Amino acid sequence: MPHDHDHDHEHGHGHDHDHEFSELSDVALRVRALETVLAEKGLIDPAALDVIVDTYETRVGPRNGARVVARAWSDSAFKARLLEDGAKAIAELDYGGRGGEHIAVVENTADTHNMVVCTLCSCYPWPVLGLPPVWYKSAPYRSRAVIDPRGVLADFGVTLPEETQIRVWDSTSEMRYLVLPARPEGTDGWSEERLAELVTRDSMIGVGLPLKPGASA
Ligand code: FE
């Protein structure tokens, strides 16, 4: 079965992923070298690149996803559309674009907890979560999320009842996942804005839970 991932780095090249820092430096150096060559050849405009980087660093981030989740908690018709076709419903809030062409939203319930990983690289729903955290791209997370999801959750400080089933979703560039966490108790009548403040990035990856009312972020 083809598994078409983001092509921002190669797969299966035997690179040692245990040294995140040196790997990042290595990637940063390669990116800089590429950018220089492409700019010298007139193939890219460095100013345009800066705009793209700024977009992902400051405008696109998990606050977008939090607004989507808060809308779903407040509006059952929207929630139904969201679970039916994530990307399409997310576009109602004007979020979309690269990395968000196909997003499936998976709902946490009393019986089932969902968790997202990209086992091969770092596929992630950029328009709603921004850029992935370093641990999401790390080899230990990518392998352990599948083998020992409960252990990974424990590392993140999350303990679920024994009877709760954990489903792990493997993100690809063709289908990326967003977890719809359960609405916290004690939030009846809350506005979407207030609800959104309870929605953490990790709760939308499935390695965390939303904040409880009264807990500080
Ligand atoms: Fe991937």
Coordinates of C-alpha atoms and ligand atoms in Angstrom, one line a residue:
M1 CA 0.0 0.0 0.0
P2 CA 1.5 3.3 -1.0
H3 CA 2.2 5.6 1.9
D4 CA 2.9 9.0 0.4
H5 CA 4.4 11.2 3.0
D6 CA 5.7 14.8 3.1
H7 CA 8.7 14.9 1.0
D8 CA 10.6 17.4 3.2
H9 CA 13.1 14.7 3.9
E10 CA 14.1 11.3 2.7
H11 CA 12.8 8.0 4.1
G12 CA 14.7 4.9 4.8
H13 CA 18.1 6.5 4.5
G14 CA 19.3 5.0 7.8
H15 CA 19.8 8.4 9.4
D16 CA 20.3 8.2 13.1
H17 CA 17.4 10.2 14.6
D18 CA 18.5 9.9 18.2
H19 CA 20.4 13.2 18.1
E20 CA 17.7 15.7 17.4
F21 CA 19.8 18.7 17.9
S22 CA 22.5 17.8 15.5
E23 CA 19.9 16.6 13.0
L24 CA 18.1 19.9 13.2
S25 CA 21.4 21.8 12.7
D26 CA 22.1 19.6 9.8
V27 CA 18.7 20.2 8.2
A28 CA 19.0 24.0 8.9
L29 CA 22.4 24.0 7.1
R30 CA 21.0 22.1 4.1
V31 CA 18.0 24.4 3.9
R32 CA 20.2 27.5 4.0
A33 CA 22.5 26.1 1.3
L34 CA 19.5 25.3 -0.9
E35 CA 17.9 28.7 -0.3
T36 CA 21.1 30.4 -1.3
V37 CA 21.4 28.4 -4.5
L38 CA 17.8 28.9 -5.5
A39 CA 17.9 32.6 -4.8
E40 CA 21.1 33.0 -6.8
K41 CA 19.5 31.3 -9.7
G42 CA 16.5 33.6 -9.4
L43 CA 14.2 30.6 -8.7
I44 CA 12.9 31.9 -5.4
D45 CA 12.4 35.3 -3.8
P46 CA 13.8 35.3 -0.2
A47 CA 11.3 37.9 0.8
A48 CA 8.4 35.6 -0.2
L49 CA 10.0 32.8 1.7
D50 CA 10.1 35.0 4.8
V51 CA 6.4 35.6 4.5
I52 CA 5.7 31.9 4.4
V53 CA 7.9 31.2 7.4
D54 CA 6.3 34.1 9.3
T55 CA 2.8 32.7 8.4
Y56 CA 3.6 29.4 10.0
E57 CA 5.4 30.8 13.0
T58 CA 2.9 33.5 14.0
R59 CA -0.4 33.2 12.2
V60 CA -1.0 29.4 11.8
G61 CA -1.0 27.5 15.0
P62 CA -2.9 25.4 17.4
R63 CA -5.2 28.3 18.3
N64 CA -6.9 27.6 14.9
G65 CA -7.5 24.0 15.9
A66 CA -8.8 25.1 19.3
R67 CA -11.4 27.3 17.6
V68 CA -12.5 24.3 15.5
V69 CA -12.8 22.1 18.6
A70 CA -14.7 24.8 20.5
R71 CA -17.1 25.3 17.6
A72 CA -17.7 21.5 17.5
W73 CA -18.4 21.5 21.3
S74 CA -20.9 24.3 20.8
D75 CA -22.6 23.5 17.6
S76 CA -23.8 19.9 17.1
A77 CA -24.5 20.4 13.4
F78 CA -21.0 21.7 12.8
K79 CA -19.6 18.7 14.8
A80 CA -21.5 16.3 12.5
R81 CA -20.1 18.1 9.4
L82 CA -16.6 18.0 11.0
L83 CA -16.7 14.3 11.6
E84 CA -18.1 13.7 8.1
D85 CA -15.5 15.7 6.3
G86 CA -12.9 17.5 8.4
A87 CA -11.2 19.6 5.8
K88 CA -14.5 20.8 4.4
A89 CA -15.9 21.8 7.8
I90 CA -12.6 23.4 8.9
A91 CA -12.8 25.6 5.7
E92 CA -16.0 27.1 7.2
L93 CA -13.7 28.8 9.7
D94 CA -11.4 29.9 6.8
Y95 CA -8.7 27.5 7.7
G96 CA -7.1 25.5 5.0
G97 CA -4.3 25.3 2.4
R98 CA -1.2 23.3 2.3
G99 CA -1.2 20.4 4.7
G100 CA -4.9 20.7 5.2
E101 CA -6.3 19.3 1.9
H102 CA -7.5 16.2 3.6
I103 CA -8.1 16.2 7.4
A104 CA -10.0 13.5 9.2
V105 CA -11.3 14.5 12.7
V106 CA -11.5 11.6 15.2
E107 CA -13.7 12.0 18.3
N108 CA -12.7 11.0 21.7
T109 CA -15.6 9.3 23.6
A110 CA -16.2 7.6 26.9
D111 CA -15.0 4.3 25.2
T112 CA -12.3 5.5 22.8
H113 CA -9.3 7.7 23.0
N114 CA -7.6 8.7 19.7
M115 CA -3.9 9.5 19.3
V116 CA -2.1 10.7 16.1
V117 CA 1.3 9.8 14.9
C118 CA 3.2 9.8 11.6
T119 CA 5.2 6.6 11.7
L120 CA 7.3 7.5 8.7
C121 CA 8.0 11.2 9.1
S122 CA 6.0 14.1 10.4
C123 CA 2.7 14.5 8.5
Y124 CA 0.6 16.9 10.5
P125 CA -2.5 19.1 9.9
W126 CA -0.6 22.4 9.5
P127 CA -3.6 24.8 9.0
V128 CA -5.1 23.8 12.3
L129 CA -2.1 22.9 14.4
G130 CA 0.8 24.9 12.9
L131 CA 4.2 23.2 12.7
P132 CA 4.7 19.9 14.5
P133 CA 6.6 19.8 17.8
V134 CA 10.1 18.3 17.7
W135 CA 9.0 15.2 19.7
Y136 CA 6.3 14.5 17.1
K137 CA 9.0 14.1 14.5
S138 CA 11.3 12.0 16.8
A139 CA 12.0 8.3 16.2
P140 CA 11.0 7.3 19.8
Y141 CA 7.5 8.9 19.5
R142 CA 6.9 7.5 16.0
S143 CA 7.7 4.0 17.0
R144 CA 6.4 3.9 20.6
A145 CA 3.0 5.5 19.8
V146 CA 2.1 2.4 17.9
I147 CA 3.8 -0.2 20.1
D148 CA 3.0 1.3 23.5
P149 CA 0.4 4.1 23.2
R150 CA -0.5 3.8 26.9
G151 CA 3.1 4.2 27.9
V152 CA 3.5 7.2 25.7
L153 CA 0.4 8.7 27.2
A154 CA 1.8 8.1 30.7
D155 CA 5.0 10.0 29.7
F156 CA 2.7 12.9 28.8
G157 CA 1.0 12.6 32.2
V158 CA -2.2 11.1 30.9
T159 CA -3.7 8.0 32.5
L160 CA -6.9 6.6 31.0
P161 CA -9.2 4.0 32.5
E162 CA -8.1 0.4 31.6
E163 CA -11.3 -0.2 29.7
T164 CA -10.8 2.9 27.4
Q165 CA -9.7 1.7 24.0
I166 CA -6.8 3.6 22.4
R167 CA -6.9 4.1 18.7
V168 CA -3.7 5.2 17.0
W169 CA -4.0 7.0 13.6
D170 CA -1.1 7.0 11.2
S171 CA -1.0 10.4 9.5
T172 CA 0.2 10.7 5.9
S173 CA 0.3 13.6 3.5
E174 CA -2.9 12.2 1.9
M175 CA -4.8 12.0 5.2
R176 CA -3.9 14.0 8.3
Y177 CA -5.8 13.6 11.6
L178 CA -7.1 16.0 14.2
V179 CA -8.4 14.7 17.5
L180 CA -11.7 16.1 18.8
P181 CA -11.3 15.8 22.6
A182 CA -14.2 15.4 24.9
R183 CA -15.7 18.7 26.2
P184 CA -14.7 19.1 29.8
E185 CA -17.3 18.9 32.5
G186 CA -18.4 22.1 34.1
T187 CA -18.4 24.2 31.0
D188 CA -22.2 24.5 30.3
G189 CA -23.1 27.8 28.8
W190 CA -19.5 28.8 28.0
S191 CA -18.8 30.8 24.9
E192 CA -16.7 29.4 22.1
E193 CA -13.9 31.8 22.9
R194 CA -13.8 30.6 26.5
L195 CA -14.0 27.0 25.5
A196 CA -11.2 27.4 23.0
E197 CA -8.9 28.4 25.9
L198 CA -9.2 24.9 27.3
V199 CA -8.1 23.2 24.1
T200 CA -4.4 22.4 24.1
R201 CA -2.3 21.4 21.2
D202 CA -1.5 18.1 22.8
S203 CA -5.2 17.4 23.3
M204 CA -5.7 17.7 19.5
I205 CA -2.8 15.3 18.9
G206 CA -4.3 12.9 21.5
V207 CA -1.3 12.9 23.8
G208 CA -3.1 15.2 26.2
L209 CA -6.5 16.2 27.5
P210 CA -8.2 19.6 27.5
L211 CA -7.7 21.8 30.5
K212 CA -10.3 21.6 33.2
P213 CA -12.3 24.8 34.0
G214 CA -10.3 26.8 36.5
A215 CA -6.9 25.2 35.6
S216 CA -4.4 27.7 34.4
A217 CA -3.0 27.2 30.9
Ligands
FE1 FE 4.7 11.5 7.3

